[in-house]
Each structure stands twice: as structure tokens, then as C-alpha cells.
Coordinates of C-alpha atoms in Angstrom, one line a residue:
M1 CA 82.5 103.3 99.1
S2 CA 80.5 101.7 101.7
Q3 CA 80.9 103.3 105.4
E4 CA 82.1 99.6 106.8
V5 CA 85.6 99.6 104.7
M6 CA 86.2 103.5 105.7
D7 CA 85.5 103.5 109.4
G8 CA 87.6 100.4 109.3
I9 CA 90.0 102.0 107.9
R10 CA 89.8 104.6 110.6
R11 CA 89.9 101.9 113.4
S12 CA 92.6 100.0 112.3
T13 CA 94.6 103.2 111.6
L14 CA 93.8 104.3 115.0
V15 CA 95.0 100.5 116.8
I16 CA 98.5 101.5 114.2
V17 CA 99.1 105.1 114.7
G18 CA 99.5 104.0 119.2
L19 CA 101.2 101.3 118.8
T20 CA 103.8 103.3 116.9
L21 CA 103.6 105.4 118.9
V22 CA 104.2 104.7 122.3
D23 CA 107.2 102.8 119.9
K24 CA 108.8 105.8 118.5
I25 CA 108.6 106.9 122.0
L26 CA 111.0 104.4 122.8
A27 CA 112.7 104.6 119.3
L28 CA 113.4 108.5 120.5
G29 CA 114.7 107.8 123.8
K30 CA 117.1 105.3 122.2
E31 CA 118.5 107.9 119.7
M32 CA 119.1 110.0 123.1
L33 CA 120.9 107.5 124.3
F34 CA 123.2 107.1 121.1
A35 CA 123.4 110.4 121.2
Y36 CA 125.0 110.2 125.2
R37 CA 126.8 107.8 124.5
F38 CA 128.4 108.2 121.3
G39 CA 128.0 111.6 119.7
I40 CA 128.6 111.6 115.8
S41 CA 131.6 109.7 116.7
R42 CA 133.7 107.3 113.9
E43 CA 132.8 104.3 115.7
L44 CA 129.2 105.1 115.6
D45 CA 130.2 105.7 111.7
V46 CA 130.7 102.3 111.1
F47 CA 128.2 101.0 113.2
N48 CA 125.1 102.2 111.4
V49 CA 126.9 101.8 108.4
A50 CA 127.6 98.0 108.6
Y51 CA 124.6 98.0 110.3
A52 CA 123.2 99.1 107.1
F53 CA 123.7 96.0 105.3
P54 CA 121.6 93.2 107.2
A55 CA 119.2 96.4 108.6
I56 CA 117.8 97.1 104.8
L57 CA 118.1 93.3 103.5
A58 CA 116.0 91.4 106.3
M59 CA 113.3 94.7 105.7
L60 CA 113.4 94.3 101.6
L61 CA 112.5 90.8 101.6
G62 CA 110.6 90.6 104.6
Q63 CA 108.3 93.2 103.7
A64 CA 108.6 91.7 99.8
V65 CA 107.7 88.4 101.2
I66 CA 104.4 90.1 103.1
S67 CA 103.3 92.8 100.8
A68 CA 102.9 89.6 98.2
L69 CA 102.1 86.8 101.0
V70 CA 98.1 89.9 102.1
P71 CA 96.8 89.5 98.0
L72 CA 97.3 85.9 97.6
Y73 CA 95.9 85.2 101.6
M74 CA 92.8 86.6 100.0
T75 CA 93.2 84.9 97.3
W76 CA 94.3 81.4 99.1
R77 CA 90.8 82.4 101.7
G78 CA 88.6 82.7 98.7
R79 CA 89.6 78.7 97.8
G80 CA 89.1 77.2 101.1
P81 CA 90.6 77.5 104.5
E82 CA 92.3 74.0 103.9
E83 CA 94.1 75.3 101.2
L84 CA 95.2 78.5 103.4
R85 CA 96.5 76.7 106.4
R86 CA 98.6 74.8 104.0
N87 CA 99.9 77.0 101.8
L88 CA 100.5 79.0 105.0
A89 CA 102.9 76.4 106.6
N90 CA 104.7 75.4 103.9
L91 CA 105.4 79.3 103.2
G92 CA 106.4 79.2 106.3
L93 CA 108.6 76.7 107.1
L94 CA 110.7 77.4 102.9
A95 CA 111.3 81.3 104.6
L96 CA 112.9 79.8 107.7
L97 CA 115.3 77.8 105.2
F98 CA 115.4 80.1 102.2
F99 CA 116.6 83.0 105.1
L100 CA 118.3 80.9 107.6
A101 CA 121.3 79.1 104.1
L102 CA 121.3 83.5 103.2
T103 CA 122.6 84.2 106.5
V104 CA 125.0 81.9 106.9
V105 CA 125.8 82.7 103.6
C106 CA 126.8 86.9 104.7
A107 CA 128.0 85.4 107.6
V108 CA 131.0 84.0 106.1
W109 CA 131.4 86.6 103.5
S110 CA 131.0 89.5 106.2
A111 CA 134.7 90.9 105.7
P112 CA 134.1 91.9 101.7
I113 CA 131.0 93.0 101.9
M114 CA 132.5 95.6 104.6
A115 CA 135.1 96.1 102.6
V116 CA 132.6 96.8 99.6
I117 CA 129.9 99.7 101.6
G118 CA 132.1 100.7 104.2
Y119 CA 135.7 101.7 101.1
G120 CA 136.2 104.8 102.9
F121 CA 137.2 103.5 106.0
P122 CA 141.2 102.7 107.3
E123 CA 142.1 99.3 108.2
G124 CA 141.4 99.6 111.8
E125 CA 137.7 100.8 111.0
K126 CA 136.7 97.8 108.9
A127 CA 138.2 95.4 110.5
L128 CA 135.6 96.8 113.7
G129 CA 132.9 96.8 111.1
D130 CA 133.7 93.7 109.7
S131 CA 133.0 91.9 113.5
L132 CA 129.5 93.9 113.4
I133 CA 128.2 92.8 111.3
R134 CA 129.0 89.2 111.1
L135 CA 126.2 89.2 114.8
L136 CA 124.2 92.1 112.8
V137 CA 123.2 89.4 109.9
W138 CA 120.9 87.2 111.8
L139 CA 118.9 89.9 112.2
I140 CA 118.0 88.8 108.1
F141 CA 117.6 85.0 109.7
L142 CA 115.2 86.4 112.5
E143 CA 113.6 89.4 110.8
G144 CA 112.5 86.9 107.5
G145 CA 111.8 84.0 109.4
A146 CA 109.1 85.5 110.9
A147 CA 107.6 87.4 107.8
V148 CA 105.0 85.1 106.8
M149 CA 103.6 85.3 110.5
A150 CA 104.1 89.3 110.2
G151 CA 101.9 89.1 106.7
V152 CA 99.1 86.8 108.4
L153 CA 98.5 89.6 111.0
Q154 CA 98.3 92.0 108.7
A155 CA 96.2 90.4 106.1
E156 CA 93.4 89.9 109.5
K157 CA 93.6 92.7 110.4
S158 CA 95.0 91.4 113.6
F159 CA 97.2 95.2 114.1
L160 CA 97.4 94.9 117.9
A161 CA 99.7 91.7 118.0
L162 CA 101.9 92.8 114.8
Y163 CA 102.8 96.4 115.9
G164 CA 102.7 95.5 119.4
A165 CA 105.0 92.9 119.0
Q166 CA 107.2 95.1 117.2
L167 CA 107.7 97.5 120.9
C168 CA 110.8 94.2 121.6
I169 CA 113.3 96.0 119.8
N170 CA 113.6 99.1 121.5
L171 CA 112.9 98.0 124.6
A172 CA 115.6 95.5 124.1
I173 CA 118.0 97.8 122.6
I174 CA 117.9 100.0 125.6
G175 CA 118.0 98.1 127.9
T176 CA 121.2 96.0 126.2
L177 CA 122.5 98.8 126.3
A178 CA 121.7 100.5 129.6
A179 CA 123.2 97.2 130.5
F180 CA 126.0 96.3 129.2
G181 CA 127.5 100.1 127.4
D182 CA 130.5 99.0 128.4
M183 CA 130.2 96.7 125.3
G184 CA 130.4 99.7 123.0
V185 CA 128.6 99.3 120.0
H186 CA 128.6 95.6 120.1
A187 CA 126.1 96.5 122.8
L188 CA 124.2 98.4 120.0
A189 CA 124.0 95.1 118.4
V190 CA 123.1 92.9 120.5
G191 CA 120.2 94.5 121.3
F192 CA 119.0 94.9 117.9
L193 CA 119.2 90.7 117.8
A194 CA 117.5 90.0 121.2
G195 CA 114.7 92.8 120.5
T196 CA 113.8 91.1 116.4
A197 CA 113.9 87.7 118.5
A198 CA 111.4 88.8 121.3
K199 CA 109.2 90.6 118.8
A200 CA 109.0 87.1 116.8
V201 CA 108.3 84.9 119.8
V202 CA 105.2 87.5 120.1
M203 CA 103.6 87.1 116.8
A204 CA 104.3 83.2 116.7
V205 CA 101.6 83.3 120.2
A206 CA 99.6 85.5 118.5
L207 CA 98.8 83.3 116.0
R208 CA 99.4 80.1 117.5
G209 CA 97.1 77.1 116.4
S210 CA 95.4 76.5 113.4
R211 CA 95.4 80.3 112.5
F212 CA 99.6 79.2 112.1
P213 CA 100.0 75.9 111.5
L214 CA 103.7 74.8 111.3
G215 CA 104.7 70.9 110.4
P216 CA 107.1 69.5 107.4
P217 CA 105.7 70.3 104.0
R218 CA 102.6 69.4 102.5
P219 CA 102.0 68.7 99.1
P220 CA 101.3 70.4 97.0
V221 CA 103.6 72.2 97.4
R222 CA 104.3 73.8 94.0
P223 CA 101.3 75.2 92.9
A224 CA 101.2 78.4 95.5
L225 CA 105.6 78.7 95.8
R226 CA 104.9 79.2 92.4
E227 CA 101.9 82.0 92.9
F228 CA 103.9 83.7 95.5
V229 CA 107.4 83.8 93.6
L230 CA 106.0 85.6 90.6
L231 CA 104.3 88.1 93.1
A232 CA 107.7 88.0 94.9
W233 CA 110.3 88.6 93.1
P234 CA 109.2 91.9 91.3
L235 CA 109.1 93.5 95.5
V236 CA 112.2 91.9 96.1
V237 CA 114.3 93.6 93.1
G238 CA 112.1 96.9 93.2
G239 CA 112.9 96.9 96.9
L240 CA 116.3 96.2 97.4
V241 CA 116.8 98.6 94.2
V242 CA 114.9 101.2 96.2
N243 CA 115.7 100.6 99.9
S244 CA 119.3 100.5 99.0
N245 CA 119.1 104.5 98.2
I246 CA 119.6 104.3 102.2
L247 CA 123.1 102.3 102.1
V248 CA 124.2 103.9 98.8
D249 CA 123.6 107.3 101.0
Q250 CA 125.6 105.9 103.7
V251 CA 128.5 104.9 101.8
M252 CA 129.1 107.7 100.0
S253 CA 128.5 109.7 102.8
T254 CA 131.8 107.9 103.6
E255 CA 133.8 110.3 101.7
L256 CA 132.7 113.3 103.5
P257 CA 134.5 115.0 106.2
S258 CA 134.1 112.2 110.3
G259 CA 131.0 112.7 111.7
S260 CA 128.9 112.8 108.3
V261 CA 126.9 109.3 108.6
S262 CA 125.8 110.0 111.4
A263 CA 124.6 113.4 110.6
L264 CA 122.9 112.0 107.8
R265 CA 121.7 108.5 110.0
Y266 CA 120.2 111.4 112.9
A267 CA 118.7 113.9 110.6
Y268 CA 116.7 110.4 108.9
R269 CA 115.9 109.5 112.3
I270 CA 114.1 112.3 113.0
N271 CA 112.3 113.1 110.0
D272 CA 111.1 109.4 109.1
L273 CA 109.1 110.0 112.7
P274 CA 106.0 111.6 111.1
L275 CA 106.2 109.6 108.0
Q276 CA 106.5 106.3 110.6
L277 CA 104.1 107.0 112.8
F278 CA 101.1 109.2 110.7
V279 CA 101.8 107.7 106.6
M280 CA 103.3 104.0 107.1
A281 CA 100.6 103.5 109.6
A282 CA 97.5 105.0 107.4
A283 CA 98.9 102.9 104.3
R284 CA 99.8 99.4 106.7
A285 CA 95.8 99.9 107.2
I286 CA 94.7 100.6 104.2
F287 CA 96.3 97.5 102.1
P288 CA 94.7 94.5 103.7
Y289 CA 90.8 97.0 102.0
V290 CA 92.4 97.8 99.1
S291 CA 93.9 94.2 98.5
E292 CA 90.7 93.0 98.8
Q293 CA 89.0 95.9 96.7
A294 CA 91.5 95.2 94.2
E295 CA 90.3 91.2 94.7
G296 CA 86.9 92.2 94.2
H297 CA 87.7 94.4 91.4
D298 CA 86.0 97.0 93.2
V299 CA 88.4 100.1 91.0
L300 CA 86.3 102.9 92.5
G301 CA 86.5 102.4 95.6
M302 CA 90.1 102.5 95.4
R303 CA 90.2 105.5 93.6
R304 CA 87.6 106.9 96.2
V305 CA 90.7 105.4 99.2
F306 CA 93.6 106.8 96.8
W307 CA 92.3 110.2 96.8
R308 CA 91.0 110.4 100.9
G309 CA 94.5 108.6 101.6
V310 CA 96.8 111.3 99.7
L311 CA 94.5 114.2 101.5
F312 CA 95.6 112.5 104.6
S313 CA 99.7 112.1 103.3
C314 CA 98.9 115.9 102.3
M315 CA 97.4 116.7 106.0
V316 CA 100.0 115.5 107.7
S317 CA 103.5 116.6 105.2
A318 CA 102.3 120.1 104.8
G319 CA 102.1 120.5 109.0
M320 CA 105.0 119.0 109.9
T321 CA 107.3 120.1 106.5
A322 CA 106.7 123.7 107.8
F323 CA 106.6 122.9 111.4
V324 CA 110.6 121.3 110.9
L325 CA 111.8 124.4 108.5
L326 CA 110.7 126.2 111.7
F327 CA 112.5 124.2 114.3
S328 CA 114.5 122.0 113.5
T329 CA 117.8 123.7 115.3
E330 CA 115.0 124.2 117.9
I331 CA 114.3 119.6 117.4
V332 CA 118.0 118.9 117.6
A333 CA 119.9 120.4 120.2
L334 CA 116.0 119.5 122.6
L335 CA 116.6 115.7 121.2
L336 CA 120.3 115.3 120.6
R337 CA 122.2 117.7 122.5
R338 CA 123.8 116.1 125.5
G339 CA 127.1 114.5 126.2
A340 CA 129.5 113.8 123.0
F341 CA 126.7 115.8 120.2
G342 CA 128.0 119.5 120.2
D343 CA 126.9 122.7 118.8
Q344 CA 128.4 122.1 115.3
A345 CA 127.0 118.5 115.5
V346 CA 123.8 120.3 115.8
A347 CA 123.9 122.6 113.2
S348 CA 125.2 120.0 110.4
T349 CA 122.6 117.5 111.9
A350 CA 119.4 120.4 112.0
L351 CA 120.7 121.8 107.9
T352 CA 120.6 118.2 106.7
L353 CA 117.1 117.5 108.9
S354 CA 115.1 120.5 107.0
W355 CA 116.8 119.6 103.8
Y356 CA 115.1 116.3 104.8
A357 CA 111.7 117.9 105.6
T358 CA 111.3 119.6 102.5
G359 CA 111.0 116.5 100.4
M360 CA 108.3 114.9 103.2
L361 CA 105.0 115.4 100.7
F362 CA 107.0 113.3 98.2
A363 CA 108.2 110.7 100.9
A364 CA 104.5 110.4 101.6
Y365 CA 102.8 109.6 97.9
A366 CA 105.6 107.4 97.2
V367 CA 104.2 105.2 100.5
L368 CA 100.9 105.3 99.7
N369 CA 101.0 104.9 95.8
G370 CA 102.9 101.1 96.4
V371 CA 100.4 100.7 98.8
F372 CA 98.1 100.9 95.6
F373 CA 100.7 99.0 93.4
T374 CA 100.9 96.1 95.3
A375 CA 97.6 95.5 95.7
L376 CA 96.7 95.4 91.7
R377 CA 100.5 93.2 91.8
K378 CA 101.8 95.3 89.8
N379 CA 105.2 94.3 90.9
V380 CA 107.0 95.0 87.8
T381 CA 106.2 98.2 87.6
L382 CA 107.0 99.3 90.9
L383 CA 110.5 97.4 89.9
V384 CA 111.4 99.3 87.1
V385 CA 110.8 103.3 89.1
G386 CA 113.2 101.3 91.6
V387 CA 115.4 101.5 89.1
V388 CA 114.9 104.5 88.2
T389 CA 114.7 106.3 90.7
M390 CA 118.4 104.6 92.5
L391 CA 119.9 105.8 88.7
L392 CA 118.4 109.3 89.8
N393 CA 119.5 109.3 93.6
A394 CA 122.8 108.1 92.5
I395 CA 123.7 110.5 90.1
F396 CA 122.1 113.5 92.4
N397 CA 124.3 112.2 95.7
L398 CA 127.4 112.5 93.3
W399 CA 126.5 116.1 92.1
F400 CA 125.5 117.5 95.4
I401 CA 128.0 116.1 97.5
R402 CA 130.8 117.2 94.7
T403 CA 129.4 120.9 94.0
I404 CA 127.7 121.6 98.0
G405 CA 129.4 119.0 100.5
G406 CA 128.2 118.0 103.6
P407 CA 125.2 116.0 104.8
E408 CA 122.9 118.2 103.3
A409 CA 123.8 116.8 100.6
V410 CA 122.8 114.0 100.6
A411 CA 119.4 115.0 101.9
M412 CA 119.2 117.4 99.4
S413 CA 119.5 114.5 96.7
T414 CA 117.0 112.3 98.0
T415 CA 114.2 115.2 98.0
V416 CA 115.0 116.0 94.6
T417 CA 115.1 112.5 93.1
M418 CA 111.3 111.8 95.6
A419 CA 109.8 114.4 93.6
L420 CA 111.1 113.3 90.4
T421 CA 109.7 109.5 91.2
C422 CA 105.9 111.0 92.1
L423 CA 105.5 112.8 89.2
I424 CA 106.0 109.1 87.4
F425 CA 103.9 107.5 89.3
L426 CA 101.1 109.6 89.3
A427 CA 101.1 109.5 85.5
I428 CA 101.4 105.9 86.0
I429 CA 99.1 105.6 88.6
Q430 CA 96.4 107.1 86.1
R431 CA 96.9 104.5 83.2
A432 CA 96.3 102.2 86.3
L433 CA 93.4 102.8 88.5
G434 CA 92.3 106.9 86.4
V435 CA 92.7 107.7 89.6
F436 CA 92.1 111.8 87.6
N437 CA 88.4 110.3 86.0
E438 CA 87.2 111.0 89.2
P439 CA 89.1 113.5 91.1
P440 CA 88.6 115.2 94.3
R441 CA 87.1 117.7 95.3
A442 CA 90.1 121.0 96.2
W443 CA 88.5 122.6 99.1
P444 CA 89.6 119.9 101.7
F445 CA 93.6 121.4 100.4
L446 CA 92.6 124.5 100.8
Q447 CA 91.5 123.8 103.7
V448 CA 95.3 121.5 104.8
A449 CA 97.2 124.9 103.0
G450 CA 95.2 127.8 104.9
A451 CA 96.0 125.7 108.0
T452 CA 99.6 125.5 107.4
L453 CA 99.8 129.0 106.4
A454 CA 98.1 130.3 109.4
A455 CA 100.3 128.3 111.9
V456 CA 103.4 129.3 110.4
G457 CA 102.3 133.0 110.5
L458 CA 101.0 132.2 114.3
A459 CA 104.1 130.2 115.7
L460 CA 106.6 132.9 113.6
A461 CA 105.2 136.3 116.0
A462 CA 105.4 133.8 118.9
K463 CA 109.5 133.6 118.1
L464 CA 109.3 137.7 117.7
G465 CA 106.9 138.1 120.9
L466 CA 109.4 135.4 123.1
A467 CA 112.6 137.1 121.6
W468 CA 111.3 141.0 122.3
L469 CA 110.3 139.9 126.1
G470 CA 114.1 138.2 126.3
L471 CA 113.4 134.9 126.2
A472 CA 114.5 133.0 122.8
G473 CA 116.4 129.4 121.7
L474 CA 115.3 126.3 124.0
W475 CA 113.6 127.9 126.5
A476 CA 111.1 129.3 123.2
F477 CA 110.5 126.7 121.8
P478 CA 107.7 124.9 123.3
A479 CA 105.6 128.3 123.2
A480 CA 105.8 128.7 120.1
A481 CA 105.8 124.9 118.4
L482 CA 102.6 125.0 121.4
V483 CA 101.2 128.4 119.3
F484 CA 102.2 126.1 115.7
G485 CA 100.2 123.2 116.4
G486 CA 97.1 125.0 117.9
G487 CA 96.7 126.7 115.3
F488 CA 97.1 124.0 112.6
L489 CA 95.1 121.4 114.5
G490 CA 92.7 123.7 115.9
S491 CA 91.7 124.9 112.3
L492 CA 91.0 121.6 110.7
V493 CA 89.1 120.6 113.9
L494 CA 86.7 124.1 113.5
S495 CA 86.4 122.8 109.7
R496 CA 82.7 120.8 109.0
D497 CA 84.0 119.8 105.9
T498 CA 83.9 115.3 106.1
E499 CA 86.7 114.6 104.4
I500 CA 89.1 116.5 106.4
R501 CA 87.1 115.5 110.1
W502 CA 87.4 111.5 108.6
C503 CA 91.3 112.6 108.3
L504 CA 91.3 113.6 111.6
G505 CA 89.5 110.4 112.7
M506 CA 92.4 108.7 111.4
V507 CA 94.9 110.3 114.5
L508 CA 92.4 111.3 116.7
P509 CA 89.1 109.8 118.5
W510 CA 86.9 111.6 116.2
G511 CA 85.8 112.1 112.7
R512 CA 83.4 109.4 112.4
A513 CA 81.1 112.1 110.2
R514 CA 80.3 110.0 106.6
P515 CA 82.3 110.0 103.9

């Protein structure tokens, strides 16, 4: 494994983590504003369900375009700059036309769509959802139409422009809600649309000129389009299946008491923060590098990057899972308890968050595994596993909702489903790459486990000590959290293991020891 590749992954991840951190701080501010204005009201439930359909569709189609384009970009670049420019121009124009047509169709069918996804809502709330969907479906055009630009930026490792553009969305939502909050949830819809449009403009400016030529189709169109479709269609269908789990969760939650959909969404967003900030950042940084390795048939290099990614995922997941399980109530109260968000909402959201956090390691591994399967162009495999995941999720949702009830039942279902899915992924990637033919050293993983146990012990001792002094709840939370973080990171920073230090270097300005 070349030092150049590992240094490139580390530097790229640092850039992505930094920008994602800013974006997630803005996202937390947005969620706090949501909680203040709407609490876990039925109006917000309707918005969340109405937003889920176009958002998931735009995300999965856009991500399928990016995931299919990055490996193809490596192939087209190897054939010469003229073919690369021609294929990108043709694909960009066709993507715009496709997503425009899809948006118009969804806008026309907004009422039937809301009737299906909001089947548990009364008629008045379905009417509100219909009006929201007619606005929000334009996210499909804006997000999907810009997906080719995002794919080019990722393939070229232009992460500063790609993730800097992402900041526009949360900035626009916060600004719109602050200025036009009297519009209610319709202000949220306008904010999402304005931010997504601004994101597309920033990416277009970053790619101006010969890097992404625009214009009428330039023949031949069919060969490149065929290559793209063969890679993209399993990703679209598989992504639809996997990402529809979020929509299925929210739809099935409409049968639960009022506020359950919103509590589920708040908990999901909080739990998703470390995954987006660290694991997704690392996966996106790794993707173009392992795509180049796959193009060059460097199986040994891919195995080593895989195990390094697994170690990094374990490091993030172990620390964050333990932290959330210790402080779930304090986290939710600190972030959301204000305005319409009361103690009952805190308790429901905190319990749901705990169950989501229990499955963080499985979710992190699934993200990493998907990157390698896409780089290897085993997209049909991802499709099949996605179908199995959707079926398992629906079965466990139905079972846990009936036997346990509450939004925590849906989070519990997600954790169990992801655990079973990861077992399937491990068996398949062994056949694809033979990763267990060159297993990792156990010592770095043991150090992560030891650091987690040490941090938990120190945090529990701090909580007991502060309680003995008469300090509890939110007053004790910052001190105990600092003790946890200091114990966890301190244990790892003191390690001299090169793999541990490299993983730390993914998110901190050190860890440059050679692998």
C-alpha cells in the first residue's frame, strides 16, 4: 500500500471532516430552531413525511449517479481527454432532462403520493402534505440535475468545492425560517429549495470551463450512456430499496401516537451526526482512491485500505455509541428542550436515540462495505442485499411496533436489521476480495476497546462524584462529557501504534506515521 495513497486519503478526509463539521453545526442549529418553533407537533410530522419522499428519491438517484460516474470517470480519463469531455457533457445534459421529467410527473401525482405515504393522517393533514409535496418535488430536479457535477468533483478529489457547496442548504433553511417563520412548515420547504439551488450554483462555478463542458449532445452518445446505465441501474434500485427504509420507518410510525414521527426523526438526525461527520467523510475520501485501485486490479492494496477503514469505523462507533448510551437524555435535553419541546418529548427521543446508537457500528460498516462494492462494480450484489434489508426491516418494524410500541421500536428494528445485513456483507466481501486471507492485527482493535472501557469508567465515576457534590442533570453533563472525551482520546493519543495514529490523523492534524 503506497504512502501516497494513504496520505491522500488522510488529507482528503481531514478536508471533508472539517467542512462536514461546519455543516453539522449548522444542521444542529437548524434542528434546534425546528424544535423551538414546532416541537414534535403533528404539523412537523406531516412535513417530515412529505419531505421524505422527494428527499429520499433525490438522494438515492443523485448518489447512484455519483457512485456510477466515479469508476467510469477513471476509465474515460484513461481513454483520453476528448472522450472524457464528450461523455461528461452528454451525461450532464441527459441527467438534467431526466430529472426535470421525473419532477413534473411527481408534481402531477402529489395527491396520490401523499395518500400512500401519509395513510395514517386525517384528511386535513393529507391536504397540507399534498401542498408541501408539490413544492418539495423540485428537490429532485435540483439535486439530481447537479449530480453529474458532484460526481466529477469527487472523482477529481475536489472535496473543498464539493463539501463547501453543501453548506448552502442549512444556511438557506436557517435564514428562511428566521425571516419567514410565520409561514409555518412551508418556510422549511422554501428554505430547502433555495439552499439546494445555491449548492448547484456553487458547484457549477467550481467546474466552469473545460472541466465540465456544457452544450448539445455530441455523438457518439450511446456507448458511454450504455456503460453508465449498466452501472447505475442496480445502484438506483438498490438505493431505492435501502433508502426507502427511512421512508418505511416514517410511514409505519404514523400508526403510533402523535409526535412519534418527529421523535424518530430527531433521534435519527442526532445519531446520524457522527456517521456523517466521520464515517461518511472517510468513505467519500476513500472512494476515488479504491476506484483507481480497482481499475488497476490492486487487490492487495484494496484489502489493506479495507481493514484500515474497518479500524477507523470501529474507533468512531465504539466511542460514540458508549457516549450516547451514557448521556442520551442529557444530549437531547441540551439540544432540543426549549419552546414546544418538553420533558415527554425529551424522554421519547432519548430512548429512541439509544436504540439507534446501539447499531452505529453496523451502520458504519455498511457504509464502508458499499464503497468497496461500488468500486469493484458489484452493483447487482448491492441490489440483492438491499432487497433483503428492506424485507427484514419491514418484518422487524411490524413485530416491534406491535409488541413494544413507540418510536423506539422502529429504532430497535433498524439496529437488528443492520446487524444481520452486516453478516451478509462480510460473507460476500470475503468472496470478492478475500479480506480474511490477510486479516488485520488484533492489537489496534483491542486498544480501541480498552480506550472505550476506560472512558466509560471515568465518566461514570465523574457522574457519581458530581452527584455526591449535589450537581446533576445538565449541570454535570459538560464536565462528565469532557472526562469521557479526555479518557477516550487520551488513551488513543498515547498509543504508539502506527495504525491507531493513522486513524487519528483522519480527523486530527497528526497521525502521519507511515503505515
